[in-house]
Amino acid sequence: MHSFNYFEENNTILVTAIGSFSADCVITNLRRSGYNVIGCDIYPSVWIPVSEKCNYVYKAPLAIEEKDYINFLLDLVHKKKINYIVPLTDVEIDIINKYRNKFNNVVICTQSEEVLSIARNKKTLCEYFEKDNVINIPAFKDVRELCDTFPLPAIAKPIHGRSSEGIQRIDNTKELDTIKGKENYIIEELIEGNIYCVDYVRDKWGADFSIPREELLRTKNGAGTTVRIVPDSDLMQMASYIGKKLNVRGCINMEFIRSKDSTYYLIDINPRFSAGVAFSNFIGYDMITSHLNSFLDKAIEPPISFREQIVCKYYQEKLLWKS
């Protein structure tokens, strides 16, 4: 445990995975809004610069160690009188959702079980929009149903994948044979084009807002580092349509690919803050406060106007400890 300052036992939020890309923006905005923030992560707080912005930080067990992880959270909820939990990674969202009914009187600031059952299952997501008249998706198959006529090149994805882990490009029939019969994978038609991420937020009354960006440079696990913010009305309308159809509440992000003929294809929905949510914050929209407001039965922040612009994320050294 690493403690920093005393606070009252009210208005307290637990933010998980504070070493993740979105954590600094999330915690900064919550503290600015007057909330007390308890942080946790699998790594020691001294390794994580954003720890300094939390009221308290605790070292957490791995989320995949389900019982230990949930008991850890329940203990913190009791010890620190936590009112809200904001998970920042997919694996934590999956586990917390599974044990949601154990968190009495605590607001879990994630999507409903119904939304998560679609967004966290790539096969279900594809099937959900397969015959939609508004949203395009790539052609797809469960790999266990593959035939030799599936168009190549293609992309094989874990059905419950996250952060681009386990994705394989399939260029020929020999590679196709290696993926056939694999459990918990789908294969999708490979569409060449640029990746667009849309930060999207919606409240309980259906008011919503989104900020699209083209990802010019991104890490191997799909986090944009240099982006072009684009006021693209087509993308914003599609995001709004998806949000209404799924009955989204709070902030999520959607990924699209724009083909060479300028058609947008939905390729993923991440039911959490995007790694690049700070880009939306940087240009003037507070997705974090809006996300929390949506769970407090408050209105989200009003829409803003914004121009096309290029924004980058960069790193700098910071001394965390020395002997």
CSV table of C-alpha atoms in Angstrom, one decimal:
chain,number,residue,atom,x,y,z
A,1,MET,CA,0.0,0.0,0.0
A,2,HIS,CA,1.1,3.6,-0.7
A,3,SER,CA,-0.9,6.4,1.0
A,4,PHE,CA,-0.7,10.1,0.2
A,5,ASN,CA,-3.2,12.1,2.1
A,6,TYR,CA,-6.3,11.8,4.3
A,7,PHE,CA,-9.8,12.1,3.0
A,8,GLU,CA,-13.4,11.8,4.1
A,9,GLU,CA,-15.1,8.5,3.7
A,10,ASN,CA,-17.5,9.7,1.0
A,11,ASN,CA,-17.4,10.3,-2.7
A,12,THR,CA,-14.8,7.6,-3.1
A,13,ILE,CA,-13.9,5.9,-6.4
A,14,LEU,CA,-11.7,2.9,-7.0
A,15,VAL,CA,-9.8,3.0,-10.3
A,16,THR,CA,-8.2,-0.2,-11.3
A,17,ALA,CA,-5.1,-0.8,-13.5
A,18,ILE,CA,-3.7,2.6,-12.9
A,19,GLY,CA,-0.6,1.7,-14.9
A,20,SER,CA,-2.7,1.6,-18.1
A,21,PHE,CA,-2.7,4.2,-20.9
A,22,SER,CA,-6.0,5.9,-19.9
A,23,ALA,CA,-5.3,6.0,-16.1
A,24,ASP,CA,-3.6,9.4,-15.9
A,25,CYS,CA,-6.4,11.2,-17.8
A,26,VAL,CA,-9.1,9.4,-15.8
A,27,ILE,CA,-7.5,10.0,-12.3
A,28,THR,CA,-6.6,13.7,-13.1
A,29,ASN,CA,-10.2,14.5,-14.1
A,30,LEU,CA,-11.8,12.6,-11.2
A,31,ARG,CA,-9.6,14.5,-8.7
A,32,ARG,CA,-10.3,17.8,-10.4
A,33,SER,CA,-14.0,17.0,-10.0
A,34,GLY,CA,-13.5,16.6,-6.3
A,35,TYR,CA,-13.6,12.8,-6.0
A,36,ASN,CA,-11.3,10.8,-3.7
A,37,VAL,CA,-9.5,8.2,-5.8
A,38,ILE,CA,-8.2,4.8,-4.6
A,39,GLY,CA,-5.9,3.2,-7.2
A,40,CYS,CA,-4.8,-0.3,-7.6
A,41,ASP,CA,-2.5,-2.2,-10.0
A,42,ILE,CA,-0.5,-5.4,-10.2
A,43,TYR,CA,2.7,-3.5,-10.0
A,44,PRO,CA,4.2,-1.5,-7.1
A,45,SER,CA,3.0,2.1,-6.8
A,46,VAL,CA,6.6,3.4,-6.9
A,47,TRP,CA,6.8,2.1,-10.5
A,48,ILE,CA,3.7,4.1,-11.6
A,49,PRO,CA,3.9,7.9,-11.9
A,50,VAL,CA,0.1,8.4,-11.7
A,51,SER,CA,0.2,6.9,-8.2
A,52,GLU,CA,1.1,10.4,-6.9
A,53,LYS,CA,-2.4,11.6,-8.0
A,54,CYS,CA,-4.3,9.0,-6.0
A,55,ASN,CA,-5.3,9.3,-2.4
A,56,TYR,CA,-4.3,5.7,-1.7
A,57,VAL,CA,-2.8,3.0,-3.9
A,58,TYR,CA,-2.9,-0.8,-3.3
A,59,LYS,CA,-1.1,-3.6,-5.1
A,60,ALA,CA,-3.7,-6.0,-6.6
A,61,PRO,CA,-3.6,-9.6,-7.5
A,62,LEU,CA,-4.0,-10.6,-11.1
A,63,ALA,CA,-7.6,-10.4,-12.3
A,64,ILE,CA,-7.4,-13.9,-13.8
A,65,GLU,CA,-6.9,-15.2,-10.2
A,66,GLU,CA,-10.6,-14.5,-9.9
A,67,LYS,CA,-11.4,-15.3,-6.3
A,68,ASP,CA,-8.3,-13.5,-4.9
A,69,TYR,CA,-9.0,-10.5,-7.1
A,70,ILE,CA,-12.7,-10.2,-6.2
A,71,ASN,CA,-11.9,-10.7,-2.5
A,72,PHE,CA,-9.3,-8.0,-2.8
A,73,LEU,CA,-11.8,-5.6,-4.3
A,74,LEU,CA,-14.5,-6.4,-1.7
A,75,ASP,CA,-12.0,-5.9,1.1
A,76,LEU,CA,-11.1,-2.5,-0.3
A,77,VAL,CA,-14.7,-1.5,-0.7
A,78,HIS,CA,-15.3,-2.3,2.9
A,79,LYS,CA,-12.1,-0.8,4.2
A,80,LYS,CA,-12.2,2.5,2.2
A,81,LYS,CA,-16.0,2.9,2.0
A,82,ILE,CA,-15.8,2.9,-1.8
A,83,ASN,CA,-18.9,4.2,-3.7
A,84,TYR,CA,-17.9,3.6,-7.3
A,85,ILE,CA,-15.6,1.2,-9.2
A,86,VAL,CA,-14.1,2.3,-12.6
A,87,PRO,CA,-12.2,-0.7,-14.2
A,88,LEU,CA,-9.8,0.3,-17.0
A,89,THR,CA,-9.0,-3.0,-18.7
A,90,ASP,CA,-11.1,-5.6,-20.4
A,91,VAL,CA,-10.0,-8.5,-18.3
A,92,GLU,CA,-11.0,-6.7,-15.1
A,93,ILE,CA,-14.3,-5.7,-16.6
A,94,ASP,CA,-15.0,-9.3,-17.5
A,95,ILE,CA,-14.3,-10.6,-14.0
A,96,ILE,CA,-16.1,-7.8,-12.1
A,97,ASN,CA,-19.1,-8.3,-14.4
A,98,LYS,CA,-19.1,-12.0,-13.6
A,99,TYR,CA,-19.3,-11.2,-9.8
A,100,ARG,CA,-21.3,-8.0,-10.1
A,101,ASN,CA,-24.0,-9.2,-7.6
A,102,LYS,CA,-21.4,-9.3,-4.8
A,103,PHE,CA,-20.9,-5.5,-4.9
A,104,ASN,CA,-23.9,-4.4,-2.9
A,105,ASN,CA,-24.4,-0.6,-2.7
A,106,VAL,CA,-21.4,0.0,-5.0
A,107,VAL,CA,-21.9,1.5,-8.5
A,108,ILE,CA,-20.0,-0.5,-11.1
A,109,CYS,CA,-19.2,2.1,-13.7
A,110,THR,CA,-19.2,-0.3,-16.7
A,111,GLN,CA,-21.7,-1.4,-19.4
A,112,SER,CA,-24.7,-3.6,-18.5
A,113,GLU,CA,-24.3,-7.4,-18.7
A,114,GLU,CA,-26.4,-7.3,-21.9
A,115,VAL,CA,-24.0,-4.8,-23.6
A,116,LEU,CA,-20.9,-6.7,-22.4
A,117,SER,CA,-22.3,-10.0,-23.8
A,118,ILE,CA,-22.1,-8.4,-27.2
A,119,ALA,CA,-19.1,-6.1,-27.0
A,120,ARG,CA,-16.8,-8.6,-25.4
A,121,ASN,CA,-17.6,-11.4,-27.8
A,122,LYS,CA,-16.4,-10.7,-31.3
A,123,LYS,CA,-18.5,-13.5,-32.9
A,124,THR,CA,-21.7,-12.2,-31.2
A,125,LEU,CA,-20.8,-8.6,-32.2
A,126,CYS,CA,-20.4,-9.6,-35.8
A,127,GLU,CA,-23.7,-11.6,-35.7
A,128,TYR,CA,-25.5,-8.7,-34.1
A,129,PHE,CA,-24.6,-6.3,-37.0
A,130,GLU,CA,-24.5,-8.9,-39.7
A,131,LYS,CA,-27.8,-7.9,-41.4
A,132,ASP,CA,-27.8,-4.3,-40.2
A,133,ASN,CA,-28.8,-1.7,-42.8
A,134,VAL,CA,-26.6,1.1,-41.3
A,135,ILE,CA,-23.4,-0.6,-40.0
A,136,ASN,CA,-21.0,-2.5,-42.2
A,137,ILE,CA,-18.9,-5.4,-40.8
A,138,PRO,CA,-16.3,-7.5,-42.5
A,139,ALA,CA,-17.3,-11.0,-43.8
A,140,PHE,CA,-16.7,-13.5,-41.0
A,141,LYS,CA,-16.8,-17.1,-39.9
A,142,ASP,CA,-16.3,-19.1,-36.8
A,143,VAL,CA,-13.0,-20.9,-37.7
A,144,ARG,CA,-14.7,-24.3,-36.9
A,145,GLU,CA,-17.0,-23.6,-39.8
A,146,LEU,CA,-14.3,-22.6,-42.3
A,147,CYS,CA,-14.3,-23.7,-45.8
A,148,ASP,CA,-11.6,-23.3,-48.5
A,149,THR,CA,-13.5,-20.6,-50.3
A,150,PHE,CA,-13.1,-18.0,-47.5
A,151,PRO,CA,-11.5,-14.9,-49.1
A,152,LEU,CA,-7.8,-14.4,-48.4
A,153,PRO,CA,-6.0,-12.6,-47.0
A,154,ALA,CA,-7.9,-12.7,-43.7
A,155,ILE,CA,-7.6,-11.9,-40.0
A,156,ALA,CA,-8.1,-14.5,-37.3
A,157,LYS,CA,-9.1,-13.1,-33.9
A,158,PRO,CA,-9.8,-14.6,-30.5
A,159,ILE,CA,-13.5,-14.3,-29.8
A,160,HIS,CA,-12.8,-12.9,-26.3
A,161,GLY,CA,-9.6,-11.1,-27.3
A,162,ARG,CA,-8.3,-7.8,-26.1
A,163,SER,CA,-5.6,-5.2,-27.1
A,164,SER,CA,-4.9,-7.0,-30.3
A,165,GLU,CA,-3.6,-10.1,-28.5
A,166,GLY,CA,-3.6,-13.4,-30.4
A,167,ILE,CA,-4.6,-11.8,-33.8
A,168,GLN,CA,-3.1,-13.6,-36.8
A,169,ARG,CA,-3.0,-12.6,-40.4
A,170,ILE,CA,-3.8,-15.4,-42.8
A,171,ASP,CA,-2.3,-15.0,-46.3
A,172,ASN,CA,-2.6,-18.5,-47.9
A,173,THR,CA,-4.4,-21.8,-47.7
A,174,LYS,CA,-1.5,-23.4,-45.7
A,175,GLU,CA,-1.9,-20.8,-43.0
A,176,LEU,CA,-5.7,-21.2,-43.2
A,177,ASP,CA,-5.3,-24.9,-42.5
A,178,THR,CA,-3.4,-24.1,-39.3
A,179,ILE,CA,-6.3,-22.1,-37.9
A,180,LYS,CA,-9.1,-24.5,-38.9
A,181,GLY,CA,-10.8,-26.2,-36.0
A,182,LYS,CA,-9.3,-23.8,-33.4
A,183,GLU,CA,-11.7,-23.0,-30.6
A,184,ASN,CA,-12.7,-19.6,-29.6
A,185,TYR,CA,-11.5,-17.9,-32.8
A,186,ILE,CA,-13.3,-16.1,-35.7
A,187,ILE,CA,-11.8,-15.2,-39.0
A,188,GLU,CA,-12.7,-12.0,-40.8
A,189,GLU,CA,-12.1,-10.7,-44.3
A,190,LEU,CA,-9.1,-8.4,-44.3
A,191,ILE,CA,-10.0,-4.9,-45.3
A,192,GLU,CA,-7.2,-2.6,-46.2
A,193,GLY,CA,-7.5,0.9,-44.9
A,194,ASN,CA,-7.0,3.4,-42.1
A,195,ILE,CA,-8.1,2.7,-38.5
A,196,TYR,CA,-10.5,5.2,-36.9
A,197,CYS,CA,-11.3,5.2,-33.1
A,198,VAL,CA,-14.4,6.9,-31.8
A,199,ASP,CA,-14.6,7.9,-28.1
A,200,TYR,CA,-18.4,7.8,-27.4
A,201,VAL,CA,-20.5,8.6,-24.3
A,202,ARG,CA,-24.2,8.4,-23.7
A,203,ASP,CA,-26.4,9.1,-20.7
A,204,LYS,CA,-29.6,7.3,-19.4
A,205,TRP,CA,-31.8,9.7,-21.4
A,206,GLY,CA,-30.1,9.0,-24.7
A,207,ALA,CA,-28.1,12.3,-25.0
A,208,ASP,CA,-24.8,11.4,-26.5
A,209,PHE,CA,-21.6,12.8,-28.0
A,210,SER,CA,-18.6,11.4,-29.8
A,211,ILE,CA,-15.1,12.4,-31.0
A,212,PRO,CA,-13.6,10.4,-33.9
A,213,ARG,CA,-9.9,10.2,-34.7
A,214,GLU,CA,-7.8,8.6,-37.3
A,215,GLU,CA,-4.9,6.6,-35.8
A,216,LEU,CA,-1.8,7.7,-37.7
A,217,LEU,CA,0.7,5.9,-35.5
A,218,ARG,CA,-0.2,3.1,-33.0
A,219,THR,CA,1.5,0.6,-30.8
A,220,LYS,CA,1.4,-3.2,-31.6
A,221,ASN,CA,-1.5,-3.6,-29.1
A,222,GLY,CA,-3.6,-0.9,-30.8
A,223,ALA,CA,-3.0,2.2,-28.8
A,224,GLY,CA,-2.8,5.3,-30.9
A,225,THR,CA,0.2,7.6,-30.3
A,226,THR,CA,-0.3,10.1,-33.1
A,227,VAL,CA,-3.8,10.8,-34.2
A,228,ARG,CA,-5.8,13.1,-36.5
A,229,ILE,CA,-9.0,14.4,-34.8
A,230,VAL,CA,-11.7,14.4,-37.4
A,231,PRO,CA,-15.2,16.0,-37.1
A,232,ASP,CA,-16.6,13.3,-39.4
A,233,SER,CA,-20.4,13.4,-39.3
A,234,ASP,CA,-20.7,9.9,-40.8
A,235,LEU,CA,-18.7,8.3,-38.0
A,236,MET,CA,-20.5,10.4,-35.3
A,237,GLN,CA,-23.9,9.3,-36.7
A,238,MET,CA,-22.8,5.7,-36.8
A,239,ALA,CA,-21.5,5.8,-33.2
A,240,SER,CA,-24.8,7.4,-32.1
A,241,TYR,CA,-26.8,4.7,-33.9
A,242,ILE,CA,-24.7,1.9,-32.3
A,243,GLY,CA,-25.0,3.5,-28.9
A,244,LYS,CA,-28.8,3.7,-29.1
A,245,LYS,CA,-29.1,0.2,-30.5
A,246,LEU,CA,-27.0,-1.3,-27.7
A,247,ASN,CA,-28.4,1.0,-25.1
A,248,VAL,CA,-24.9,2.1,-24.1
A,249,ARG,CA,-24.6,4.0,-20.8
A,250,GLY,CA,-21.3,5.8,-20.1
A,251,CYS,CA,-18.2,6.0,-22.2
A,252,ILE,CA,-17.0,3.3,-24.6
A,253,ASN,CA,-14.9,3.4,-27.8
A,254,MET,CA,-15.5,1.9,-31.2
A,255,GLU,CA,-13.0,1.0,-33.9
A,256,PHE,CA,-13.7,1.3,-37.6
A,257,ILE,CA,-11.6,0.8,-40.7
A,258,ARG,CA,-12.1,3.0,-43.7
A,259,SER,CA,-11.7,1.0,-46.9
A,260,LYS,CA,-10.2,2.4,-50.1
A,261,ASP,CA,-13.7,3.2,-51.4
A,262,SER,CA,-14.3,5.3,-48.3
A,263,THR,CA,-16.7,2.7,-46.7
A,264,TYR,CA,-16.5,2.4,-42.9
A,265,TYR,CA,-16.5,-1.1,-41.4
A,266,LEU,CA,-17.0,-1.6,-37.6
A,267,ILE,CA,-14.2,-3.9,-36.4
A,268,ASP,CA,-14.5,-3.6,-32.6
A,269,ILE,CA,-16.3,-2.2,-29.6
A,270,ASN,CA,-14.4,-1.7,-26.4
A,271,PRO,CA,-16.7,-1.2,-23.4
A,272,ARG,CA,-14.2,1.0,-21.5
A,273,PHE,CA,-12.2,4.2,-22.0
A,274,SER,CA,-9.9,4.0,-25.0
A,275,ALA,CA,-6.2,4.1,-24.5
A,276,GLY,CA,-6.3,7.5,-26.2
A,277,VAL,CA,-9.2,9.0,-24.3
A,278,ALA,CA,-6.8,11.8,-23.3
A,279,PHE,CA,-6.9,13.0,-26.9
A,280,SER,CA,-10.6,13.8,-26.5
A,281,ASN,CA,-9.9,15.4,-23.2
A,282,PHE,CA,-7.0,17.4,-24.7
A,283,ILE,CA,-9.3,19.1,-27.3
A,284,GLY,CA,-11.8,20.1,-24.7
A,285,TYR,CA,-14.3,17.3,-23.9
A,286,ASP,CA,-14.4,15.6,-20.5
A,287,MET,CA,-15.3,12.0,-21.3
A,288,ILE,CA,-14.4,10.9,-17.8
A,289,THR,CA,-16.8,13.3,-15.9
A,290,SER,CA,-19.5,12.5,-18.5
A,291,HIS,CA,-19.0,8.8,-18.0
A,292,LEU,CA,-19.4,9.1,-14.2
A,293,ASN,CA,-22.4,11.4,-14.6
A,294,SER,CA,-24.2,8.8,-16.6
A,295,PHE,CA,-24.1,6.5,-13.7
A,296,LEU,CA,-25.1,9.2,-11.2
A,297,ASP,CA,-28.3,9.9,-13.3
A,298,LYS,CA,-26.8,13.2,-14.3
A,299,ALA,CA,-26.5,14.7,-17.8
A,300,ILE,CA,-23.3,14.3,-19.7
A,301,GLU,CA,-21.2,17.3,-20.6
A,302,PRO,CA,-22.7,19.3,-23.5
A,303,PRO,CA,-21.3,18.7,-27.0
A,304,ILE,CA,-18.4,20.9,-28.2
A,305,SER,CA,-17.4,21.9,-31.6
A,306,PHE,CA,-13.9,20.9,-32.8
A,307,ARG,CA,-11.7,21.2,-35.8
A,308,GLU,CA,-9.5,18.7,-37.6
A,309,GLN,CA,-6.1,18.6,-35.9
A,310,ILE,CA,-3.2,16.3,-35.3
A,311,VAL,CA,-2.3,15.4,-31.7
A,312,CYS,CA,0.4,13.1,-30.4
A,313,LYS,CA,1.2,11.4,-27.1
A,314,TYR,CA,4.8,11.5,-26.0
A,315,TYR,CA,6.9,10.2,-23.1
A,316,GLN,CA,9.4,11.8,-20.8
A,317,GLU,CA,11.6,10.7,-17.9
A,318,LYS,CA,10.4,11.1,-14.4
A,319,LEU,CA,12.3,10.2,-11.2
A,320,LEU,CA,10.2,7.9,-9.1
A,321,TRP,CA,12.8,6.8,-6.5
A,322,LYS,CA,16.5,6.7,-5.8
A,323,SER,CA,18.7,5.6,-2.9
